[in-house]
mmCIF file of C-alpha atoms in Angstrom:
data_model
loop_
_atom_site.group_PDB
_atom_site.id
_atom_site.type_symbol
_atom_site.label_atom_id
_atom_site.label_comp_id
_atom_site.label_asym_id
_atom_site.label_seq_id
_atom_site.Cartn_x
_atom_site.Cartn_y
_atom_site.Cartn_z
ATOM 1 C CA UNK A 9 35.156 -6.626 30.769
ATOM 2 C CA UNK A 10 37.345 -3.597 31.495
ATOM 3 C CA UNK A 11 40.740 -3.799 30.223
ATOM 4 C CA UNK A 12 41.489 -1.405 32.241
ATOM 5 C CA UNK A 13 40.512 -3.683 35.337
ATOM 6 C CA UNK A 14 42.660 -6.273 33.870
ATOM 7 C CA UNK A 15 45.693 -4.109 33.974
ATOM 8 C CA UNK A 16 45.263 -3.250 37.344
ATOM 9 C CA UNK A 17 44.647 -6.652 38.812
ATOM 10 C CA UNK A 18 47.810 -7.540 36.917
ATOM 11 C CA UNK A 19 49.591 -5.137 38.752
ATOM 12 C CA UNK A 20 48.394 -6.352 42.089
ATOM 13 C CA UNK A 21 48.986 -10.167 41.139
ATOM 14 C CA UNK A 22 52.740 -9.410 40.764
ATOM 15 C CA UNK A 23 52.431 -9.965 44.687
ATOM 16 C CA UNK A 24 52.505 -13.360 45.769
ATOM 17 C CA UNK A 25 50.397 -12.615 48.612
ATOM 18 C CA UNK A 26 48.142 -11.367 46.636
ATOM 19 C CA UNK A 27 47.829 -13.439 44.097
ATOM 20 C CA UNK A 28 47.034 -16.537 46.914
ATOM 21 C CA UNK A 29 44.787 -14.627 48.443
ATOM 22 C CA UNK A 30 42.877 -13.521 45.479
ATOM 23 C CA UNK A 31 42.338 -17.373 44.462
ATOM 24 C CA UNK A 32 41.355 -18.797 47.520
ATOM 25 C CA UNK A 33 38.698 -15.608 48.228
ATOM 26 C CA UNK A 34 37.382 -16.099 44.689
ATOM 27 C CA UNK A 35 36.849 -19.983 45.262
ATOM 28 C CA UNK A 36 35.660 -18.973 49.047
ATOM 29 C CA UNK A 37 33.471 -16.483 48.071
ATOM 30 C CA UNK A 38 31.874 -17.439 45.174
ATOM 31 C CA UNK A 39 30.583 -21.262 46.527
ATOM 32 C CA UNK A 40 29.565 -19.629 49.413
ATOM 33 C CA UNK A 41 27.559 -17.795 47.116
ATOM 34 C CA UNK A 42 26.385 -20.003 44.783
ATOM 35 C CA UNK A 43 25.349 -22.898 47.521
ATOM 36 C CA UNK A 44 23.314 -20.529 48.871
ATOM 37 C CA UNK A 45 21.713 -19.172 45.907
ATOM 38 C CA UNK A 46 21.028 -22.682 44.614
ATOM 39 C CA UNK A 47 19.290 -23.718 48.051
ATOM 40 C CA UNK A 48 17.196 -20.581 48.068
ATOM 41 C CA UNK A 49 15.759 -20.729 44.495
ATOM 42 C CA UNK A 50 14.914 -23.946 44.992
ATOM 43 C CA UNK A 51 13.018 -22.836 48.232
ATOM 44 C CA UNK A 52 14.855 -24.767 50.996
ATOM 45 C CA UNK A 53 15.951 -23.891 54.270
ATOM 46 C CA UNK A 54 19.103 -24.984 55.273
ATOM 47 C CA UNK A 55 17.627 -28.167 57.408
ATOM 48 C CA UNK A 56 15.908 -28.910 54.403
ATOM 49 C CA UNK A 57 18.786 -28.844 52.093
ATOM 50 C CA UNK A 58 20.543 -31.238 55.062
ATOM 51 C CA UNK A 59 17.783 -33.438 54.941
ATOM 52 C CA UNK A 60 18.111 -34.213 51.450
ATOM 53 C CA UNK A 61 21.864 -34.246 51.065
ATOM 54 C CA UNK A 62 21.517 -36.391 54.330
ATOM 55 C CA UNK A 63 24.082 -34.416 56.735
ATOM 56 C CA UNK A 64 23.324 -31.823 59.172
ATOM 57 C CA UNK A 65 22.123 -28.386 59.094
ATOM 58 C CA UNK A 66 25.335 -27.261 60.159
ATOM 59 C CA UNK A 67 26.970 -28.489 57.404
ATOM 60 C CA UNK A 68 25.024 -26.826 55.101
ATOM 61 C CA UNK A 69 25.683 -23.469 57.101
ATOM 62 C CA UNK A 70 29.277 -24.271 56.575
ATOM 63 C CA UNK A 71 28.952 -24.706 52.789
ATOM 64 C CA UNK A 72 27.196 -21.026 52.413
ATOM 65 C CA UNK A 73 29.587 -19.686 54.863
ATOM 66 C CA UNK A 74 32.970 -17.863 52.994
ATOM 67 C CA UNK A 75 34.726 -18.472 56.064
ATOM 68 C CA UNK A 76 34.669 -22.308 56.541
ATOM 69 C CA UNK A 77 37.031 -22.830 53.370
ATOM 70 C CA UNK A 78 37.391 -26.872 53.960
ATOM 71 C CA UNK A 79 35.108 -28.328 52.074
ATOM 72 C CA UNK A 80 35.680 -31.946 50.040
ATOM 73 C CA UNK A 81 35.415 -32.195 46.808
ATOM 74 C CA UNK A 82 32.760 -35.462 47.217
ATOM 75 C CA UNK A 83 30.443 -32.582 49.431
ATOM 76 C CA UNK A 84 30.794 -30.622 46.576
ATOM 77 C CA UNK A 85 30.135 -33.293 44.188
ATOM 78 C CA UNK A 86 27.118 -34.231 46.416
ATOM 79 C CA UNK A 87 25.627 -30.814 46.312
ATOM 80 C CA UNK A 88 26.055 -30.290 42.567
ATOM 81 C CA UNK A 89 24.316 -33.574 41.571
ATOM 82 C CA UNK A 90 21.361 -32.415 44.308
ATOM 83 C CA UNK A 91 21.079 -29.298 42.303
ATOM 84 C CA UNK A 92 21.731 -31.420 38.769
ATOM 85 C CA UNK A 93 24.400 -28.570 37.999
ATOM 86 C CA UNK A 94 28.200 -29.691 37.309
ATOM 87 C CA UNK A 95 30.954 -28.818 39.112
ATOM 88 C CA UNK A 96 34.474 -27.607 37.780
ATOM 89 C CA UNK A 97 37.762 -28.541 39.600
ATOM 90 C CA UNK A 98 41.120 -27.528 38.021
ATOM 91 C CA UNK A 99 44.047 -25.901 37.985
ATOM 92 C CA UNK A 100 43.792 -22.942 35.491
ATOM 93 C CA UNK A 101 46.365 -19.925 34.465
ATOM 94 C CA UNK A 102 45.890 -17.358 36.824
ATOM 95 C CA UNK A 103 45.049 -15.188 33.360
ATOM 96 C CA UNK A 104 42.329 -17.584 32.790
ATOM 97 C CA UNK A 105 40.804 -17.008 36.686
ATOM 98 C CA UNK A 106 41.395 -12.953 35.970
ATOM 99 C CA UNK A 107 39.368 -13.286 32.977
ATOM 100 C CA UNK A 108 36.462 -15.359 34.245
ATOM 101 C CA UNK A 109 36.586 -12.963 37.408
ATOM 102 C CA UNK A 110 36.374 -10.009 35.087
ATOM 103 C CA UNK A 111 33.614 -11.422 32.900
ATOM 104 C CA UNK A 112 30.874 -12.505 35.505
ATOM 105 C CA UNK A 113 27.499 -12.476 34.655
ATOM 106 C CA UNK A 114 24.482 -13.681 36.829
ATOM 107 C CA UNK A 115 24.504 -17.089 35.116
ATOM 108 C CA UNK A 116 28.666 -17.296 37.152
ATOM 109 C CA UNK A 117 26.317 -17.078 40.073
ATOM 110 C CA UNK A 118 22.922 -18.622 39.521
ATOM 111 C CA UNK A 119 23.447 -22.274 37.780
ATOM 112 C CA UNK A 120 20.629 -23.756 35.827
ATOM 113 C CA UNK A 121 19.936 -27.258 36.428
ATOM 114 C CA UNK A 122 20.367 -29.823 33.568
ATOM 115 C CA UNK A 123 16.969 -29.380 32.608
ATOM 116 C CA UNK A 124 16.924 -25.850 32.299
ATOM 117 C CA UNK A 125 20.385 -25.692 30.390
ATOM 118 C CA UNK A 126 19.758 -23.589 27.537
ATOM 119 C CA UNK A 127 23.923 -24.179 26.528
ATOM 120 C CA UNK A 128 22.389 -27.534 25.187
ATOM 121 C CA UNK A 129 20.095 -26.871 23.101
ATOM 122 C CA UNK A 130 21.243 -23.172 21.441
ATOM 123 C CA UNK A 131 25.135 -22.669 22.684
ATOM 124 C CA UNK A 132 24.553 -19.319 21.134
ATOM 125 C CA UNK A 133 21.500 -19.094 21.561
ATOM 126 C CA UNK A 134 19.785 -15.172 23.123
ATOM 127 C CA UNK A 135 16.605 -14.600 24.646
ATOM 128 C CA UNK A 136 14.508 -12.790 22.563
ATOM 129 C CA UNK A 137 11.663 -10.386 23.176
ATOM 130 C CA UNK A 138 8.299 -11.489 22.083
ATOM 131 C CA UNK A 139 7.307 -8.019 21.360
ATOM 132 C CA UNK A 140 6.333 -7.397 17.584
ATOM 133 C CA UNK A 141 7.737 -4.088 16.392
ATOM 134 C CA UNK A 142 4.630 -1.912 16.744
ATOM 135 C CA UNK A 143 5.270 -2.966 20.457
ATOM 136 C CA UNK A 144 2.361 -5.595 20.729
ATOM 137 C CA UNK A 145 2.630 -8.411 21.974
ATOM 138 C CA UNK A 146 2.353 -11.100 18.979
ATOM 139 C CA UNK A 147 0.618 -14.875 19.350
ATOM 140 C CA UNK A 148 3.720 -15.846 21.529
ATOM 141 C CA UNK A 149 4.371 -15.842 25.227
ATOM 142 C CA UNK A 150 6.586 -13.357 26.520
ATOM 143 C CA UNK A 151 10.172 -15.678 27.306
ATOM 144 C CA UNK A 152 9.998 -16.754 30.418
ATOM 145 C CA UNK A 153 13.389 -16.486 31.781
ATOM 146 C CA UNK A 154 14.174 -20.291 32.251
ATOM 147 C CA UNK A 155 15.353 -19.394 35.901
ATOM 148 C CA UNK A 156 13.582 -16.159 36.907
ATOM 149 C CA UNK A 157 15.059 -16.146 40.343
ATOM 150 C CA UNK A 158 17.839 -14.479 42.022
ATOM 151 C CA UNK A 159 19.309 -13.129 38.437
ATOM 152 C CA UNK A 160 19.603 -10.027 37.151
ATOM 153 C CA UNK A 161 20.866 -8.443 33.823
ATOM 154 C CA UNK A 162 19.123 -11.676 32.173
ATOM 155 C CA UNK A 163 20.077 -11.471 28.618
ATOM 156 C CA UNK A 164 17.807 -10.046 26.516
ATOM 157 C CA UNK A 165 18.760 -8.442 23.235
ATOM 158 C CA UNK A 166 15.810 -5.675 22.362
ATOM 159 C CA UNK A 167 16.793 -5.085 19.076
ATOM 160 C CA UNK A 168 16.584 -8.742 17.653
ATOM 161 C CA UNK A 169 12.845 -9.063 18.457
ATOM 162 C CA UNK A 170 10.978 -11.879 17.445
ATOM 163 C CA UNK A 171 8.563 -11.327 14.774
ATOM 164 C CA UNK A 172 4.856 -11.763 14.699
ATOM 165 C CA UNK A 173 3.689 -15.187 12.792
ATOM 166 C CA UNK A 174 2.405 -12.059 10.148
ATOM 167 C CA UNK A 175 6.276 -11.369 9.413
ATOM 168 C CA UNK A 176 7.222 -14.523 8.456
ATOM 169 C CA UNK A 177 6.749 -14.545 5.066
ATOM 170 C CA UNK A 178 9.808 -12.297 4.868
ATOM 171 C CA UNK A 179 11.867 -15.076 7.013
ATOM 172 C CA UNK A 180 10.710 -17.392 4.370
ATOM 173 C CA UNK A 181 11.017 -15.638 1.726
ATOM 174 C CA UNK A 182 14.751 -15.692 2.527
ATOM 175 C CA UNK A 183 15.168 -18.903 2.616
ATOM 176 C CA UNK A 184 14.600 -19.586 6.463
ATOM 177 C CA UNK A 185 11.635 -20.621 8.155
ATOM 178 C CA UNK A 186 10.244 -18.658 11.415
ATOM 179 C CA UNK A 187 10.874 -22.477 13.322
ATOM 180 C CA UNK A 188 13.967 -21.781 11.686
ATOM 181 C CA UNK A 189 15.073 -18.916 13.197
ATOM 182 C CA UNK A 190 13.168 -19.402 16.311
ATOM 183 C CA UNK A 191 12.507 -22.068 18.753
ATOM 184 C CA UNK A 192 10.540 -22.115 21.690
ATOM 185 C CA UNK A 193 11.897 -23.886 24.932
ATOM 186 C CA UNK A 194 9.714 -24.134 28.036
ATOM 187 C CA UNK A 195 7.961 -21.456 27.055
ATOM 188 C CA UNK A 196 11.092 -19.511 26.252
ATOM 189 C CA UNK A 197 11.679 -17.961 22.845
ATOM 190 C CA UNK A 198 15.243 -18.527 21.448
ATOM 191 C CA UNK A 199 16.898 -17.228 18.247
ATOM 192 C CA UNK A 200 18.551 -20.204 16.517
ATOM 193 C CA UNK A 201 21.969 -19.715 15.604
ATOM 194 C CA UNK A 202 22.390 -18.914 11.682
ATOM 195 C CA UNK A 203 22.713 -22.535 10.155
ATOM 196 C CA UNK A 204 25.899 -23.121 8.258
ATOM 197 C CA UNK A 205 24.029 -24.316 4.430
ATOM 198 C CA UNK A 206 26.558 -27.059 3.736
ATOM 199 C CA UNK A 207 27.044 -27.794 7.674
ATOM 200 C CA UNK A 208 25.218 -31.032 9.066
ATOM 201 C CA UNK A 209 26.187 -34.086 11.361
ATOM 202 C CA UNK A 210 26.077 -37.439 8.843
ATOM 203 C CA UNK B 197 23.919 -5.863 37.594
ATOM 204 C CA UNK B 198 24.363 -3.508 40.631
ATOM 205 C CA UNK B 199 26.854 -0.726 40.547
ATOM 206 C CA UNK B 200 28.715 0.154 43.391
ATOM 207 C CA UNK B 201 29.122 4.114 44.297
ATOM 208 C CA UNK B 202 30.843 5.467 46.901
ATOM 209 C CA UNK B 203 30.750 8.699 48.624
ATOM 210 C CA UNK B 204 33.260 11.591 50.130
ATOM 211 C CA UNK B 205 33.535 12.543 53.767
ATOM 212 C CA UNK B 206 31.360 15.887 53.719
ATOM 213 C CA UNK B 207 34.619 17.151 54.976
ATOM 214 C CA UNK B 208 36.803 16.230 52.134
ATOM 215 C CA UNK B 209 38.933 12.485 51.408
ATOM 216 C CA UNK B 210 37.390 9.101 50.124
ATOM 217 C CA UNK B 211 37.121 6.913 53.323
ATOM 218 C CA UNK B 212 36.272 4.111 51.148
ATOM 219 C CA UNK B 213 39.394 4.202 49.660
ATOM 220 C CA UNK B 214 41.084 4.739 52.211
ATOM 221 C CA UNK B 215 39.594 1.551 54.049
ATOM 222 C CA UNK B 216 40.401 -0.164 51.263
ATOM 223 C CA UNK B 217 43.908 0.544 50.836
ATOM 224 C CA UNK B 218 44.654 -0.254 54.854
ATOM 225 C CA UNK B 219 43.243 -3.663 54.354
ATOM 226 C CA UNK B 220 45.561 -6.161 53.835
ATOM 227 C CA UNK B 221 45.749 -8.403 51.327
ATOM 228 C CA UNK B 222 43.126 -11.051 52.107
ATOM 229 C CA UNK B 223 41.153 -8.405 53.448
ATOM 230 C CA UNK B 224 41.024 -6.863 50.012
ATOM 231 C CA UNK B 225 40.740 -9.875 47.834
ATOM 232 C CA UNK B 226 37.302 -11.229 49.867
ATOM 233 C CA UNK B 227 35.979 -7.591 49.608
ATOM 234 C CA UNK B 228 36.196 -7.799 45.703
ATOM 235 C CA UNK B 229 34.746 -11.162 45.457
ATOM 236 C CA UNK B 230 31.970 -10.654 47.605
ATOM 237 C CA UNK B 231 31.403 -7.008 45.616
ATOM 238 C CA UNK B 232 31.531 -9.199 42.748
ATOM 239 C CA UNK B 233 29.145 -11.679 43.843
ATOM 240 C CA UNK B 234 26.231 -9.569 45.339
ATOM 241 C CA UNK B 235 26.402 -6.967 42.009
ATOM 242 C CA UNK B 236 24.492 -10.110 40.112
ATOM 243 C CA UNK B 237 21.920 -10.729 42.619
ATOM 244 C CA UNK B 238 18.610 -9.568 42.820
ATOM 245 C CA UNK B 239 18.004 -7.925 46.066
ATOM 246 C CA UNK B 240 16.264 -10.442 47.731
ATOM 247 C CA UNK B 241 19.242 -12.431 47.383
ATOM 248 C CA UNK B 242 21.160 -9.838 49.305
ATOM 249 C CA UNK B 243 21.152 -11.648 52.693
ATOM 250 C CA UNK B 244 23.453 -13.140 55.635
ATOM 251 C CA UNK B 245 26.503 -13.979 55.745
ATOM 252 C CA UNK B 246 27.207 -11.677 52.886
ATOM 253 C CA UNK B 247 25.487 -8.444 53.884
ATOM 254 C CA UNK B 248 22.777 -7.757 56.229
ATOM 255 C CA UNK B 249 19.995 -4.634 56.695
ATOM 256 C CA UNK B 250 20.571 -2.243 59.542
ATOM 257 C CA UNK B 251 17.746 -2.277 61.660
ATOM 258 C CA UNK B 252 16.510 0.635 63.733
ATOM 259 C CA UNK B 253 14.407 3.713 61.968
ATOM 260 C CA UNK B 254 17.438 5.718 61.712
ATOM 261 C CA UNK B 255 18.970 2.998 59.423
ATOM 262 C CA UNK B 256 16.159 2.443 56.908
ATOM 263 C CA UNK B 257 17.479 1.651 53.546
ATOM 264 C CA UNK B 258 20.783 1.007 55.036
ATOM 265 C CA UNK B 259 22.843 -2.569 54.877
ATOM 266 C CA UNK B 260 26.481 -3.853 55.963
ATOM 267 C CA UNK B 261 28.247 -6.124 53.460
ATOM 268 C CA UNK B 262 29.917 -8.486 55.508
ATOM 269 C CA UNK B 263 33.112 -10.239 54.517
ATOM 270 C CA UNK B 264 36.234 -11.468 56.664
ATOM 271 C CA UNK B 265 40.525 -11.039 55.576
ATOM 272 C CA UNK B 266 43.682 -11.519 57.510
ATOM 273 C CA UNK B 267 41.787 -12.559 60.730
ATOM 274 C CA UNK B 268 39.778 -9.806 61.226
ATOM 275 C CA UNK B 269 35.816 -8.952 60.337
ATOM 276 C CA UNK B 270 34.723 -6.070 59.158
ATOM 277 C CA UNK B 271 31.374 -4.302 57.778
ATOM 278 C CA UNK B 272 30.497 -1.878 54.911
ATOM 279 C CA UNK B 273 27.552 0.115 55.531
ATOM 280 C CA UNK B 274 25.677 2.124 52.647
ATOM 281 C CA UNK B 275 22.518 2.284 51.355
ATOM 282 C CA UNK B 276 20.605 1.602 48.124
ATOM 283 C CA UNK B 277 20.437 4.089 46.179
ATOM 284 C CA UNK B 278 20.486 6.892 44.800
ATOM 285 C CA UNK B 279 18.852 5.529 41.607
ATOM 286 C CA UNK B 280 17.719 1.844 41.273
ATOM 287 C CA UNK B 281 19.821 -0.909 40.876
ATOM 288 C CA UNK B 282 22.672 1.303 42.589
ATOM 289 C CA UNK B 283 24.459 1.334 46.230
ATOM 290 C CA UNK B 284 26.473 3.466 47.782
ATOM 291 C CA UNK B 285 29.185 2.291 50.058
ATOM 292 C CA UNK B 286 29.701 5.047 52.918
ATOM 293 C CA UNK B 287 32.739 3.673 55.313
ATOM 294 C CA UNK B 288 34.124 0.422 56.092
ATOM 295 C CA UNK B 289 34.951 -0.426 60.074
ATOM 296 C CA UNK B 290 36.549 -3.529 61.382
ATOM 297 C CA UNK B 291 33.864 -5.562 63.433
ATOM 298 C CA UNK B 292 33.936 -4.720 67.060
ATOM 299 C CA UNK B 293 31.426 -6.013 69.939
ATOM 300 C CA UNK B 294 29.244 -2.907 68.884
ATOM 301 C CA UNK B 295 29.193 -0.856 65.593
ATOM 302 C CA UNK B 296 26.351 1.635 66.932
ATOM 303 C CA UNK B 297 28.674 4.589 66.396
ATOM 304 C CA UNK B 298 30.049 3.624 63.456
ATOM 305 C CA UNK B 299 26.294 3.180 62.415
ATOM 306 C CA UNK B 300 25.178 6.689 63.155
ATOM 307 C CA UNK B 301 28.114 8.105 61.277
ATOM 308 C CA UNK B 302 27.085 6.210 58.593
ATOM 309 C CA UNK B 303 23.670 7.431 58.628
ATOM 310 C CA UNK B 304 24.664 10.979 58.633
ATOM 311 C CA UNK B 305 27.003 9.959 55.781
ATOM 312 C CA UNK B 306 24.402 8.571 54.001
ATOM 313 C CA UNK B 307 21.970 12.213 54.823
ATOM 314 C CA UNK B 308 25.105 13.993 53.059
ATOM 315 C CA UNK B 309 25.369 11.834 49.963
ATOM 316 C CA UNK B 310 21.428 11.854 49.497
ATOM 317 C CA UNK B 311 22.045 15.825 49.471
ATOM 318 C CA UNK B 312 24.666 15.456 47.258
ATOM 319 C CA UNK B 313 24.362 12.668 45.040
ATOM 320 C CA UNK B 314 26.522 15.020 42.461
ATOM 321 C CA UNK B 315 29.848 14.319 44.894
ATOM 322 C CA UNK B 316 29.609 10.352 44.532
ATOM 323 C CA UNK B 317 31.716 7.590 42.234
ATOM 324 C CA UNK B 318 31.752 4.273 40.853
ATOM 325 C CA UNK B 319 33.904 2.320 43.041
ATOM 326 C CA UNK B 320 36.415 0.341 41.420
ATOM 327 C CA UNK B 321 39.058 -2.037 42.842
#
């Protein structure tokens, strides 16, 4: 996030205009965006997608359209339960809208479905490459991005690479495991958070 | 993510600032969000009603982003590129029945900033 950006926006939000129009593009914009982006990964057309949700292709043209701007909150809750992503209505700080504006990632864009929630399983958890450090492959998949589609800039972190099942007599000769450290998810390699020693749910 | 360049009129100025700054304010606002939307999608994602390709040989490579403000419509053409993962935004019209000279403009804005990719900027808002 740019700081800089933040500044600037400020500046602009001391208008009232502004600062109504900036919300209501941001909601506008973004479903739009995301509706449509949902239907397409999953490989629907829009009569498909009104087939299923049980309304009419028209509607559905509606939701992905940034210019229709009326939708209800029980569509909304329709689509997102379709989709098996949540949906967030609320009245936030203007700050707090600046900031999630400023730090949008493709995951603002392309939800994962329940299943495929990683924020579950590792809430801090980082793909991992699967790439030993002499650059082979090791005995583990390369992570399969959970939702491949649509995405880009899917995290990775190159430096924290997973090691081969060769390395992990170091991991355990520090006191952690490679399951440990590492977990595999649908395929997907994730770096466990670092375990608190006296933390645990009694 | 995508990054947004612009590029100079071969004679001199920024039209894409200067679009920007004569929109008003809804005008503005929807421009950023859809900016901010498309930079996270993969290309193929890149489709109606938020930007389009030009068709036509003379446009190849070329697309519109598409976004509407204070009652009016209007288009962005550039083109992808120079360098992957990048597009350059060339001038900004308000939507009228036909575009096609607006279009060729673009085109022969777009032949300039291939020539000199040195002259263009990240866009910012």
């Amino acid at each position: 996030m740019s700081l800089n950006s933040k500044y600037k926006l400020h500046a602009k939000l001391k208008n009232k205009a502004y600062r109504d129009a900036f919300v209501s593009a941001r909601i506008s914009q973004t479903l739009a965006l995301q509706a449509r982006v949902l239907r397409q990964r999953a490989g629907l057309s829009q009569q498909e997608l009104a087939d299923k949700l049980g309304t009419s292709q028209n509607a559905v043209f509606r939701l992905e359209s940034p210019r229709y701007g009326r939708h209800t909150i029980s569509t909304l809750a329709k689509v997102a339960s379709y989709f098996d992503v949540g949906l967030v209505i609320r009245f936030a700080p203007l700050s707090e809208v600046v900031d999630w504006t400023l730090s949008l990632n493709p995951e603002s864009i392309d939800i994962p479905e329940f299943g495929h929630d990683r924020g579950f399983f590792e809430p801090h958890a980082r793909i991992v490459s699967a790439k030993t450090e002499s650059g082979a492959e090791s005995g583990h998949k390369r992570p399969l991005p959970l939702r491949p589609a649509g995405m880009l800039g899917y995290v990775s972190n190159q430096a924290s690479q997973v090691p081969s099942k060769a390395h992990v007599g170091l991991s355990e000769a520090s006191g952690q495991s490679y399951a440990d450290q590492y977990s595999t998810v649908n395929g997907s390699t994730w770096q466990r958070p670092a375990r608190a020693p006296q933390e645990g749910l009694q | 993510m995508w990054t947004f360049l612009a590029c100079p009129a071969p004679g001199g100025g920024r039209p894409m600032n200067r679009f920007i700054a004569d929109l008003g304010v809804e005008g503005e606002t929807a421009f950023a969000a859809v900016v901010d939307g498309l930079r996270l999608l993969e290309r193929k994602y890149w489709t109606r009603p938020q930007f389009d390709v030009l068709h036509g040989k003379r446009y190849q490579g070329m697309g519109e982003i598409r976004f509407d403000g204070d009652a009016k419509t209007y288009r962005v053409f550039g083109y992808f590129g120079p360098n992957k993962l990048q597009f350059t935004m060339l001038m900004g019209h308000e939507k009228k029945r036909s575009l096609k000279h607006e279009m060729d403009l673009a085109a022969q804005r777009r032949d300039f900033a291939e020539a000199n990719t040195g002259l263009l900027y990240e866009f910012e808002f």
